[in-house]
């Protein structure tokens, strides 16, 4: 094989990696722009500028703004799924799983607040835009599914010792966290957020775990 052929082959092999890196840069830029400017202020031009690429490159990967918004949602959901899978590898009873799940989600949001703001902005945009309400529902349903799966993998749920209302528990945790995290984003009051999260843990355990010996 000639040097030219070798170089061409190497270029072909690196194209998927470059494309993936470019899409990742676009997603990161879109999240920052969404958090800073809201959905109405987010344009493909601003995203391209934030990502340090030209507008043509962005449109090569995405048809337009709506396609970027949908991809941001899928990107963030995939990130949460990966983070949960990485974090929850060891068996633990549901009581501990409730605690660790809630505290883990809180810590992740505090480390990456722009992602949560972007999600809130996407949700409000979807609810206010005719024909886009399904996007808000999709976001909540998919997050609920992730939470439910994480709770379902608790050791005493998997072995059948407990048969809790996992749908209700996942929804209780999600809706509780949404309010707590929105308050933290608005006030930056870490102490109040920590206290509210601890109360959410205790309430979830008391409401959805059997008392005394009332096990399935």
JSON list of C-alpha atoms in Angstrom, two decimals:
[
{"chain": "A", "resi": 1, "resn": "UNK", "atom": "CA", "xyz": [0.00, 0.00, 0.00]},
{"chain": "A", "resi": 2, "resn": "UNK", "atom": "CA", "xyz": [1.38, 3.43, -0.93]},
{"chain": "A", "resi": 3, "resn": "UNK", "atom": "CA", "xyz": [1.93, 6.23, 1.58]},
{"chain": "A", "resi": 4, "resn": "UNK", "atom": "CA", "xyz": [-0.95, 8.11, -0.02]},
{"chain": "A", "resi": 5, "resn": "UNK", "atom": "CA", "xyz": [-3.22, 5.10, 0.33]},
{"chain": "A", "resi": 6, "resn": "UNK", "atom": "CA", "xyz": [-2.17, 4.61, 3.95]},
{"chain": "A", "resi": 7, "resn": "UNK", "atom": "CA", "xyz": [-2.88, 8.25, 4.74]},
{"chain": "A", "resi": 8, "resn": "UNK", "atom": "CA", "xyz": [-6.26, 8.05, 3.02]},
{"chain": "A", "resi": 9, "resn": "UNK", "atom": "CA", "xyz": [-7.17, 4.92, 4.97]},
{"chain": "A", "resi": 10, "resn": "UNK", "atom": "CA", "xyz": [-6.15, 6.58, 8.22]},
{"chain": "A", "resi": 11, "resn": "UNK", "atom": "CA", "xyz": [-8.29, 9.57, 7.31]},
{"chain": "A", "resi": 12, "resn": "UNK", "atom": "CA", "xyz": [-11.26, 7.36, 6.61]},
{"chain": "A", "resi": 13, "resn": "UNK", "atom": "CA", "xyz": [-10.84, 5.60, 9.96]},
{"chain": "A", "resi": 14, "resn": "UNK", "atom": "CA", "xyz": [-10.68, 8.86, 11.88]},
{"chain": "A", "resi": 15, "resn": "UNK", "atom": "CA", "xyz": [-13.79, 10.36, 10.30]},
{"chain": "A", "resi": 16, "resn": "UNK", "atom": "CA", "xyz": [-16.28, 8.65, 12.64]},
{"chain": "A", "resi": 17, "resn": "UNK", "atom": "CA", "xyz": [-14.22, 9.77, 15.64]},
{"chain": "A", "resi": 18, "resn": "UNK", "atom": "CA", "xyz": [-14.10, 13.34, 14.34]},
{"chain": "A", "resi": 19, "resn": "UNK", "atom": "CA", "xyz": [-17.83, 13.31, 13.66]},
{"chain": "A", "resi": 20, "resn": "UNK", "atom": "CA", "xyz": [-18.53, 12.02, 17.17]},
{"chain": "A", "resi": 21, "resn": "UNK", "atom": "CA", "xyz": [-16.26, 14.67, 18.69]},
{"chain": "A", "resi": 22, "resn": "UNK", "atom": "CA", "xyz": [-17.99, 17.39, 16.66]},
{"chain": "A", "resi": 23, "resn": "UNK", "atom": "CA", "xyz": [-21.46, 16.23, 17.75]},
{"chain": "A", "resi": 24, "resn": "UNK", "atom": "CA", "xyz": [-20.30, 16.13, 21.38]},
{"chain": "A", "resi": 25, "resn": "UNK", "atom": "CA", "xyz": [-18.98, 19.68, 21.06]},
{"chain": "A", "resi": 26, "resn": "UNK", "atom": "CA", "xyz": [-22.29, 20.80, 19.57]},
{"chain": "A", "resi": 27, "resn": "UNK", "atom": "CA", "xyz": [-24.24, 19.15, 22.41]},
{"chain": "A", "resi": 28, "resn": "UNK", "atom": "CA", "xyz": [-22.04, 20.78, 25.07]},
{"chain": "A", "resi": 29, "resn": "UNK", "atom": "CA", "xyz": [-22.39, 24.17, 23.38]},
{"chain": "A", "resi": 30, "resn": "UNK", "atom": "CA", "xyz": [-26.16, 23.79, 22.99]},
{"chain": "A", "resi": 31, "resn": "UNK", "atom": "CA", "xyz": [-26.52, 23.02, 26.70]},
{"chain": "A", "resi": 32, "resn": "UNK", "atom": "CA", "xyz": [-24.55, 26.14, 27.64]},
{"chain": "A", "resi": 33, "resn": "UNK", "atom": "CA", "xyz": [-26.56, 28.33, 25.27]},
{"chain": "A", "resi": 34, "resn": "UNK", "atom": "CA", "xyz": [-29.88, 26.85, 26.45]},
{"chain": "A", "resi": 35, "resn": "UNK", "atom": "CA", "xyz": [-28.94, 27.46, 30.09]},
{"chain": "A", "resi": 36, "resn": "UNK", "atom": "CA", "xyz": [-27.76, 31.00, 29.39]},
{"chain": "A", "resi": 37, "resn": "UNK", "atom": "CA", "xyz": [-30.23, 32.26, 26.78]},
{"chain": "A", "resi": 38, "resn": "UNK", "atom": "CA", "xyz": [-33.28, 30.00, 27.12]},
{"chain": "A", "resi": 39, "resn": "UNK", "atom": "CA", "xyz": [-34.86, 28.16, 24.23]},
{"chain": "A", "resi": 40, "resn": "UNK", "atom": "CA", "xyz": [-36.20, 31.29, 22.53]},
{"chain": "A", "resi": 41, "resn": "UNK", "atom": "CA", "xyz": [-32.74, 32.83, 22.56]},
{"chain": "A", "resi": 42, "resn": "UNK", "atom": "CA", "xyz": [-31.05, 29.69, 21.32]},
{"chain": "A", "resi": 43, "resn": "UNK", "atom": "CA", "xyz": [-30.22, 29.67, 17.62]},
{"chain": "A", "resi": 44, "resn": "UNK", "atom": "CA", "xyz": [-28.08, 27.37, 15.53]},
{"chain": "A", "resi": 45, "resn": "UNK", "atom": "CA", "xyz": [-25.78, 30.31, 14.86]},
{"chain": "A", "resi": 46, "resn": "UNK", "atom": "CA", "xyz": [-25.22, 30.92, 18.57]},
{"chain": "A", "resi": 47, "resn": "UNK", "atom": "CA", "xyz": [-24.64, 27.22, 19.17]},
{"chain": "A", "resi": 48, "resn": "UNK", "atom": "CA", "xyz": [-22.10, 27.08, 16.34]},
{"chain": "A", "resi": 49, "resn": "UNK", "atom": "CA", "xyz": [-20.28, 30.12, 17.71]},
{"chain": "A", "resi": 50, "resn": "UNK", "atom": "CA", "xyz": [-20.26, 28.60, 21.21]},
{"chain": "A", "resi": 51, "resn": "UNK", "atom": "CA", "xyz": [-18.89, 25.33, 19.82]},
{"chain": "A", "resi": 52, "resn": "UNK", "atom": "CA", "xyz": [-16.21, 27.11, 17.78]},
{"chain": "A", "resi": 53, "resn": "UNK", "atom": "CA", "xyz": [-17.41, 25.73, 14.46]},
{"chain": "A", "resi": 54, "resn": "UNK", "atom": "CA", "xyz": [-18.99, 27.27, 11.38]},
{"chain": "A", "resi": 55, "resn": "UNK", "atom": "CA", "xyz": [-22.73, 27.17, 10.84]},
{"chain": "A", "resi": 56, "resn": "UNK", "atom": "CA", "xyz": [-22.39, 24.87, 7.86]},
{"chain": "A", "resi": 57, "resn": "UNK", "atom": "CA", "xyz": [-20.70, 22.24, 10.00]},
{"chain": "A", "resi": 58, "resn": "UNK", "atom": "CA", "xyz": [-23.54, 22.33, 12.51]},
{"chain": "A", "resi": 59, "resn": "UNK", "atom": "CA", "xyz": [-26.14, 21.95, 9.77]},
{"chain": "A", "resi": 60, "resn": "UNK", "atom": "CA", "xyz": [-24.17, 19.05, 8.34]},
{"chain": "A", "resi": 61, "resn": "UNK", "atom": "CA", "xyz": [-24.87, 17.18, 11.60]},
{"chain": "A", "resi": 62, "resn": "UNK", "atom": "CA", "xyz": [-28.32, 18.60, 12.42]},
{"chain": "A", "resi": 63, "resn": "UNK", "atom": "CA", "xyz": [-31.18, 19.75, 10.18]},
{"chain": "A", "resi": 64, "resn": "UNK", "atom": "CA", "xyz": [-31.99, 22.72, 12.39]},
{"chain": "A", "resi": 65, "resn": "UNK", "atom": "CA", "xyz": [-32.78, 23.99, 15.85]},
{"chain": "A", "resi": 66, "resn": "UNK", "atom": "CA", "xyz": [-35.53, 21.46, 16.58]},
{"chain": "A", "resi": 67, "resn": "UNK", "atom": "CA", "xyz": [-33.20, 18.59, 15.73]},
{"chain": "A", "resi": 68, "resn": "UNK", "atom": "CA", "xyz": [-30.58, 20.02, 18.10]},
{"chain": "A", "resi": 69, "resn": "UNK", "atom": "CA", "xyz": [-33.13, 20.36, 20.91]},
{"chain": "A", "resi": 70, "resn": "UNK", "atom": "CA", "xyz": [-34.27, 16.76, 20.50]},
{"chain": "A", "resi": 71, "resn": "UNK", "atom": "CA", "xyz": [-30.68, 15.59, 20.46]},
{"chain": "A", "resi": 72, "resn": "UNK", "atom": "CA", "xyz": [-29.89, 17.56, 23.62]},
{"chain": "A", "resi": 73, "resn": "UNK", "atom": "CA", "xyz": [-32.71, 15.77, 25.42]},
{"chain": "A", "resi": 74, "resn": "UNK", "atom": "CA", "xyz": [-31.52, 12.37, 24.20]},
{"chain": "A", "resi": 75, "resn": "UNK", "atom": "CA", "xyz": [-27.93, 13.28, 25.06]},
{"chain": "A", "resi": 76, "resn": "UNK", "atom": "CA", "xyz": [-28.80, 14.28, 28.63]},
{"chain": "A", "resi": 77, "resn": "UNK", "atom": "CA", "xyz": [-30.94, 11.19, 29.17]},
{"chain": "A", "resi": 78, "resn": "UNK", "atom": "CA", "xyz": [-28.11, 8.99, 27.93]},
{"chain": "A", "resi": 79, "resn": "UNK", "atom": "CA", "xyz": [-25.70, 10.77, 30.26]},
{"chain": "A", "resi": 80, "resn": "UNK", "atom": "CA", "xyz": [-27.95, 10.16, 33.27]},
{"chain": "A", "resi": 81, "resn": "UNK", "atom": "CA", "xyz": [-28.41, 6.52, 32.26]},
{"chain": "A", "resi": 82, "resn": "UNK", "atom": "CA", "xyz": [-24.66, 6.03, 32.00]},
{"chain": "A", "resi": 83, "resn": "UNK", "atom": "CA", "xyz": [-24.02, 7.79, 35.32]},
{"chain": "A", "resi": 84, "resn": "UNK", "atom": "CA", "xyz": [-26.61, 5.64, 37.09]},
{"chain": "A", "resi": 85, "resn": "UNK", "atom": "CA", "xyz": [-25.22, 2.45, 35.56]},
{"chain": "A", "resi": 86, "resn": "UNK", "atom": "CA", "xyz": [-21.69, 3.40, 36.63]},
{"chain": "A", "resi": 87, "resn": "UNK", "atom": "CA", "xyz": [-22.70, 4.42, 40.14]},
{"chain": "A", "resi": 88, "resn": "UNK", "atom": "CA", "xyz": [-25.05, 1.57, 41.04]},
{"chain": "A", "resi": 89, "resn": "UNK", "atom": "CA", "xyz": [-23.03, -1.58, 40.48]},
{"chain": "A", "resi": 90, "resn": "UNK", "atom": "CA", "xyz": [-23.20, -3.04, 43.99]},
{"chain": "A", "resi": 91, "resn": "UNK", "atom": "CA", "xyz": [-26.30, -4.66, 45.54]},
{"chain": "A", "resi": 92, "resn": "UNK", "atom": "CA", "xyz": [-28.04, -2.80, 48.35]},
{"chain": "A", "resi": 93, "resn": "UNK", "atom": "CA", "xyz": [-31.50, -2.94, 49.97]},
{"chain": "A", "resi": 94, "resn": "UNK", "atom": "CA", "xyz": [-34.21, -0.58, 48.80]},
{"chain": "A", "resi": 95, "resn": "UNK", "atom": "CA", "xyz": [-33.94, 1.60, 51.92]},
{"chain": "A", "resi": 96, "resn": "UNK", "atom": "CA", "xyz": [-30.32, 2.35, 51.06]},
{"chain": "A", "resi": 97, "resn": "UNK", "atom": "CA", "xyz": [-31.02, 2.56, 47.33]},
{"chain": "A", "resi": 98, "resn": "UNK", "atom": "CA", "xyz": [-33.58, 5.32, 47.93]},
{"chain": "A", "resi": 99, "resn": "UNK", "atom": "CA", "xyz": [-31.03, 7.28, 49.93]},
{"chain": "A", "resi": 100, "resn": "UNK", "atom": "CA", "xyz": [-28.15, 6.78, 47.53]},
{"chain": "A", "resi": 101, "resn": "UNK", "atom": "CA", "xyz": [-30.23, 7.52, 44.41]},
{"chain": "A", "resi": 102, "resn": "UNK", "atom": "CA", "xyz": [-31.58, 10.81, 45.73]},
{"chain": "A", "resi": 103, "resn": "UNK", "atom": "CA", "xyz": [-28.23, 11.97, 47.07]},
{"chain": "A", "resi": 104, "resn": "UNK", "atom": "CA", "xyz": [-26.46, 10.96, 43.86]},
{"chain": "A", "resi": 105, "resn": "UNK", "atom": "CA", "xyz": [-28.88, 12.88, 41.63]},
{"chain": "A", "resi": 106, "resn": "UNK", "atom": "CA", "xyz": [-28.51, 15.94, 43.85]},
{"chain": "A", "resi": 107, "resn": "UNK", "atom": "CA", "xyz": [-24.72, 15.78, 43.66]},
{"chain": "A", "resi": 108, "resn": "UNK", "atom": "CA", "xyz": [-24.74, 15.38, 39.88]},
{"chain": "A", "resi": 109, "resn": "UNK", "atom": "CA", "xyz": [-26.97, 18.42, 39.40]},
{"chain": "A", "resi": 110, "resn": "UNK", "atom": "CA", "xyz": [-24.80, 20.51, 41.70]},
{"chain": "A", "resi": 111, "resn": "UNK", "atom": "CA", "xyz": [-21.73, 19.51, 39.68]},
{"chain": "A", "resi": 112, "resn": "UNK", "atom": "CA", "xyz": [-23.43, 20.27, 36.33]},
{"chain": "A", "resi": 113, "resn": "UNK", "atom": "CA", "xyz": [-26.10, 22.91, 36.94]},
{"chain": "A", "resi": 114, "resn": "UNK", "atom": "CA", "xyz": [-26.19, 24.04, 33.29]},
{"chain": "A", "resi": 115, "resn": "UNK", "atom": "CA", "xyz": [-27.58, 20.67, 32.28]},
{"chain": "A", "resi": 116, "resn": "UNK", "atom": "CA", "xyz": [-30.47, 20.96, 34.72]},
{"chain": "A", "resi": 117, "resn": "UNK", "atom": "CA", "xyz": [-31.24, 24.53, 33.65]},
{"chain": "A", "resi": 118, "resn": "UNK", "atom": "CA", "xyz": [-31.22, 23.38, 30.02]},
{"chain": "A", "resi": 119, "resn": "UNK", "atom": "CA", "xyz": [-33.70, 20.61, 30.89]},
{"chain": "A", "resi": 120, "resn": "UNK", "atom": "CA", "xyz": [-35.99, 23.04, 32.69]},
{"chain": "A", "resi": 121, "resn": "UNK", "atom": "CA", "xyz": [-35.85, 25.46, 29.76]},
{"chain": "A", "resi": 122, "resn": "UNK", "atom": "CA", "xyz": [-36.62, 22.67, 27.28]},
{"chain": "A", "resi": 123, "resn": "UNK", "atom": "CA", "xyz": [-39.58, 21.55, 29.38]},
{"chain": "A", "resi": 124, "resn": "UNK", "atom": "CA", "xyz": [-41.08, 25.04, 29.65]},
{"chain": "A", "resi": 125, "resn": "UNK", "atom": "CA", "xyz": [-40.56, 25.62, 25.93]},
{"chain": "A", "resi": 126, "resn": "UNK", "atom": "CA", "xyz": [-42.28, 22.36, 25.06]},
{"chain": "A", "resi": 127, "resn": "UNK", "atom": "CA", "xyz": [-45.25, 23.12, 27.29]},
{"chain": "A", "resi": 128, "resn": "UNK", "atom": "CA", "xyz": [-45.69, 26.59, 25.79]},
{"chain": "A", "resi": 129, "resn": "UNK", "atom": "CA", "xyz": [-45.28, 25.58, 22.15]},
{"chain": "A", "resi": 130, "resn": "UNK", "atom": "CA", "xyz": [-48.22, 24.12, 20.23]},
{"chain": "A", "resi": 131, "resn": "UNK", "atom": "CA", "xyz": [-47.40, 20.65, 19.01]},
{"chain": "A", "resi": 132, "resn": "UNK", "atom": "CA", "xyz": [-44.37, 20.27, 21.26]},
{"chain": "A", "resi": 133, "resn": "UNK", "atom": "CA", "xyz": [-46.06, 19.24, 24.50]},
{"chain": "A", "resi": 134, "resn": "UNK", "atom": "CA", "xyz": [-45.10, 15.64, 23.77]},
{"chain": "A", "resi": 135, "resn": "UNK", "atom": "CA", "xyz": [-41.45, 16.59, 24.34]},
{"chain": "A", "resi": 136, "resn": "UNK", "atom": "CA", "xyz": [-42.11, 17.52, 27.97]},
{"chain": "A", "resi": 137, "resn": "UNK", "atom": "CA", "xyz": [-44.00, 14.27, 28.52]},
{"chain": "A", "resi": 138, "resn": "UNK", "atom": "CA", "xyz": [-41.23, 12.27, 26.86]},
{"chain": "A", "resi": 139, "resn": "UNK", "atom": "CA", "xyz": [-38.64, 13.81, 29.17]},
{"chain": "A", "resi": 140, "resn": "UNK", "atom": "CA", "xyz": [-40.54, 12.95, 32.34]},
{"chain": "A", "resi": 141, "resn": "UNK", "atom": "CA", "xyz": [-41.52, 9.47, 31.23]},
{"chain": "A", "resi": 142, "resn": "UNK", "atom": "CA", "xyz": [-37.95, 8.57, 30.33]},
{"chain": "A", "resi": 143, "resn": "UNK", "atom": "CA", "xyz": [-36.54, 9.94, 33.57]},
{"chain": "A", "resi": 144, "resn": "UNK", "atom": "CA", "xyz": [-39.20, 8.03, 35.49]},
{"chain": "A", "resi": 145, "resn": "UNK", "atom": "CA", "xyz": [-38.19, 4.86, 33.68]},
{"chain": "A", "resi": 146, "resn": "UNK", "atom": "CA", "xyz": [-34.53, 5.39, 34.63]},
{"chain": "A", "resi": 147, "resn": "UNK", "atom": "CA", "xyz": [-35.39, 5.99, 38.29]},
{"chain": "A", "resi": 148, "resn": "UNK", "atom": "CA", "xyz": [-37.74, 3.02, 38.37]},
{"chain": "A", "resi": 149, "resn": "UNK", "atom": "CA", "xyz": [-35.12, 0.70, 36.90]},
{"chain": "A", "resi": 150, "resn": "UNK", "atom": "CA", "xyz": [-32.51, 1.85, 39.40]},
{"chain": "A", "resi": 151, "resn": "UNK", "atom": "CA", "xyz": [-34.92, 1.21, 42.29]},
{"chain": "A", "resi": 152, "resn": "UNK", "atom": "CA", "xyz": [-36.00, -2.15, 40.83]},
{"chain": "A", "resi": 153, "resn": "UNK", "atom": "CA", "xyz": [-32.40, -3.35, 41.02]},
{"chain": "A", "resi": 154, "resn": "UNK", "atom": "CA", "xyz": [-32.33, -3.04, 44.83]},
{"chain": "A", "resi": 155, "resn": "UNK", "atom": "CA", "xyz": [-31.39, -6.41, 46.29]},
{"chain": "A", "resi": 156, "resn": "UNK", "atom": "CA", "xyz": [-34.57, -7.01, 48.28]},
{"chain": "A", "resi": 157, "resn": "UNK", "atom": "CA", "xyz": [-36.73, -6.00, 45.30]},
{"chain": "A", "resi": 158, "resn": "UNK", "atom": "CA", "xyz": [-34.88, -8.28, 42.90]},
{"chain": "A", "resi": 159, "resn": "UNK", "atom": "CA", "xyz": [-35.17, -11.29, 45.22]},
{"chain": "A", "resi": 160, "resn": "UNK", "atom": "CA", "xyz": [-38.87, -10.67, 45.83]},
{"chain": "A", "resi": 161, "resn": "UNK", "atom": "CA", "xyz": [-38.55, -9.85, 49.54]},
{"chain": "A", "resi": 162, "resn": "UNK", "atom": "CA", "xyz": [-40.15, -6.48, 48.85]},
{"chain": "A", "resi": 163, "resn": "UNK", "atom": "CA", "xyz": [-42.81, -5.63, 46.28]},
{"chain": "A", "resi": 164, "resn": "UNK", "atom": "CA", "xyz": [-43.18, -1.87, 46.57]},
{"chain": "A", "resi": 165, "resn": "UNK", "atom": "CA", "xyz": [-45.06, 0.46, 44.29]},
{"chain": "A", "resi": 166, "resn": "UNK", "atom": "CA", "xyz": [-42.01, 1.30, 42.17]},
{"chain": "A", "resi": 167, "resn": "UNK", "atom": "CA", "xyz": [-43.95, 3.56, 39.81]},
{"chain": "A", "resi": 168, "resn": "UNK", "atom": "CA", "xyz": [-45.24, 5.61, 42.70]},
{"chain": "A", "resi": 169, "resn": "UNK", "atom": "CA", "xyz": [-41.85, 5.68, 44.41]},
{"chain": "A", "resi": 170, "resn": "UNK", "atom": "CA", "xyz": [-39.99, 6.77, 41.27]},
{"chain": "A", "resi": 171, "resn": "UNK", "atom": "CA", "xyz": [-42.57, 9.51, 40.65]},
{"chain": "A", "resi": 172, "resn": "UNK", "atom": "CA", "xyz": [-42.40, 10.69, 44.27]},
{"chain": "A", "resi": 173, "resn": "UNK", "atom": "CA", "xyz": [-38.62, 10.97, 44.09]},
{"chain": "A", "resi": 174, "resn": "UNK", "atom": "CA", "xyz": [-38.59, 12.68, 40.69]},
{"chain": "A", "resi": 175, "resn": "UNK", "atom": "CA", "xyz": [-41.24, 15.27, 41.49]},
{"chain": "A", "resi": 176, "resn": "UNK", "atom": "CA", "xyz": [-39.69, 15.96, 44.89]},
{"chain": "A", "resi": 177, "resn": "UNK", "atom": "CA", "xyz": [-36.23, 16.44, 43.40]},
{"chain": "A", "resi": 178, "resn": "UNK", "atom": "CA", "xyz": [-37.52, 18.76, 40.68]},
{"chain": "A", "resi": 179, "resn": "UNK", "atom": "CA", "xyz": [-38.83, 21.23, 43.25]},
{"chain": "A", "resi": 180, "resn": "UNK", "atom": "CA", "xyz": [-35.76, 21.01, 45.48]},
{"chain": "A", "resi": 181, "resn": "UNK", "atom": "CA", "xyz": [-33.30, 21.42, 42.62]},
{"chain": "A", "resi": 182, "resn": "UNK", "atom": "CA", "xyz": [-35.21, 24.30, 41.06]},
{"chain": "A", "resi": 183, "resn": "UNK", "atom": "CA", "xyz": [-35.13, 26.09, 44.42]},
{"chain": "A", "resi": 184, "resn": "UNK", "atom": "CA", "xyz": [-31.38, 25.45, 44.73]},
{"chain": "A", "resi": 185, "resn": "UNK", "atom": "CA", "xyz": [-30.75, 26.79, 41.22]},
{"chain": "A", "resi": 186, "resn": "UNK", "atom": "CA", "xyz": [-32.72, 29.92, 42.07]},
{"chain": "A", "resi": 187, "resn": "UNK", "atom": "CA", "xyz": [-31.28, 30.57, 45.55]},
{"chain": "A", "resi": 188, "resn": "UNK", "atom": "CA", "xyz": [-27.93, 28.74, 45.69]},
{"chain": "A", "resi": 189, "resn": "UNK", "atom": "CA", "xyz": [-28.83, 27.88, 49.29]},
{"chain": "A", "resi": 190, "resn": "UNK", "atom": "CA", "xyz": [-26.94, 24.63, 49.75]},
{"chain": "A", "resi": 191, "resn": "UNK", "atom": "CA", "xyz": [-27.93, 24.12, 53.38]},
{"chain": "A", "resi": 192, "resn": "UNK", "atom": "CA", "xyz": [-31.64, 24.43, 52.62]},
{"chain": "A", "resi": 193, "resn": "UNK", "atom": "CA", "xyz": [-31.24, 22.09, 49.65]},
{"chain": "A", "resi": 194, "resn": "UNK", "atom": "CA", "xyz": [-29.44, 19.48, 51.75]},
{"chain": "A", "resi": 195, "resn": "UNK", "atom": "CA", "xyz": [-32.11, 19.61, 54.47]},
{"chain": "A", "resi": 196, "resn": "UNK", "atom": "CA", "xyz": [-34.91, 19.27, 51.90]},
{"chain": "A", "resi": 197, "resn": "UNK", "atom": "CA", "xyz": [-33.19, 16.31, 50.25]},
{"chain": "A", "resi": 198, "resn": "UNK", "atom": "CA", "xyz": [-32.75, 14.52, 53.57]},
{"chain": "A", "resi": 199, "resn": "UNK", "atom": "CA", "xyz": [-36.45, 15.05, 54.29]},
{"chain": "A", "resi": 200, "resn": "UNK", "atom": "CA", "xyz": [-37.30, 13.67, 50.83]},
{"chain": "A", "resi": 201, "resn": "UNK", "atom": "CA", "xyz": [-35.24, 10.54, 51.57]},
{"chain": "A", "resi": 202, "resn": "UNK", "atom": "CA", "xyz": [-37.01, 10.00, 54.90]},
{"chain": "A", "resi": 203, "resn": "UNK", "atom": "CA", "xyz": [-40.45, 10.60, 53.42]},
{"chain": "A", "resi": 204, "resn": "UNK", "atom": "CA", "xyz": [-39.83, 8.18, 50.54]},
{"chain": "A", "resi": 205, "resn": "UNK", "atom": "CA", "xyz": [-38.62, 5.49, 52.91]},
{"chain": "A", "resi": 206, "resn": "UNK", "atom": "CA", "xyz": [-41.56, 5.94, 55.27]},
{"chain": "A", "resi": 207, "resn": "UNK", "atom": "CA", "xyz": [-44.18, 6.01, 52.51]},
{"chain": "A", "resi": 208, "resn": "UNK", "atom": "CA", "xyz": [-42.93, 3.21, 50.29]},
{"chain": "A", "resi": 209, "resn": "UNK", "atom": "CA", "xyz": [-41.20, 0.75, 52.62]},
{"chain": "A", "resi": 210, "resn": "UNK", "atom": "CA", "xyz": [-43.20, -1.68, 54.76]},
{"chain": "A", "resi": 211, "resn": "UNK", "atom": "CA", "xyz": [-43.30, -0.93, 58.45]},
{"chain": "A", "resi": 212, "resn": "UNK", "atom": "CA", "xyz": [-42.35, -3.53, 61.07]},
{"chain": "A", "resi": 213, "resn": "UNK", "atom": "CA", "xyz": [-42.63, -6.97, 59.55]},
{"chain": "A", "resi": 214, "resn": "UNK", "atom": "CA", "xyz": [-45.16, -6.18, 56.85]},
{"chain": "A", "resi": 215, "resn": "UNK", "atom": "CA", "xyz": [-43.16, -7.58, 53.97]},
{"chain": "A", "resi": 216, "resn": "UNK", "atom": "CA", "xyz": [-44.46, -9.22, 50.81]}
]
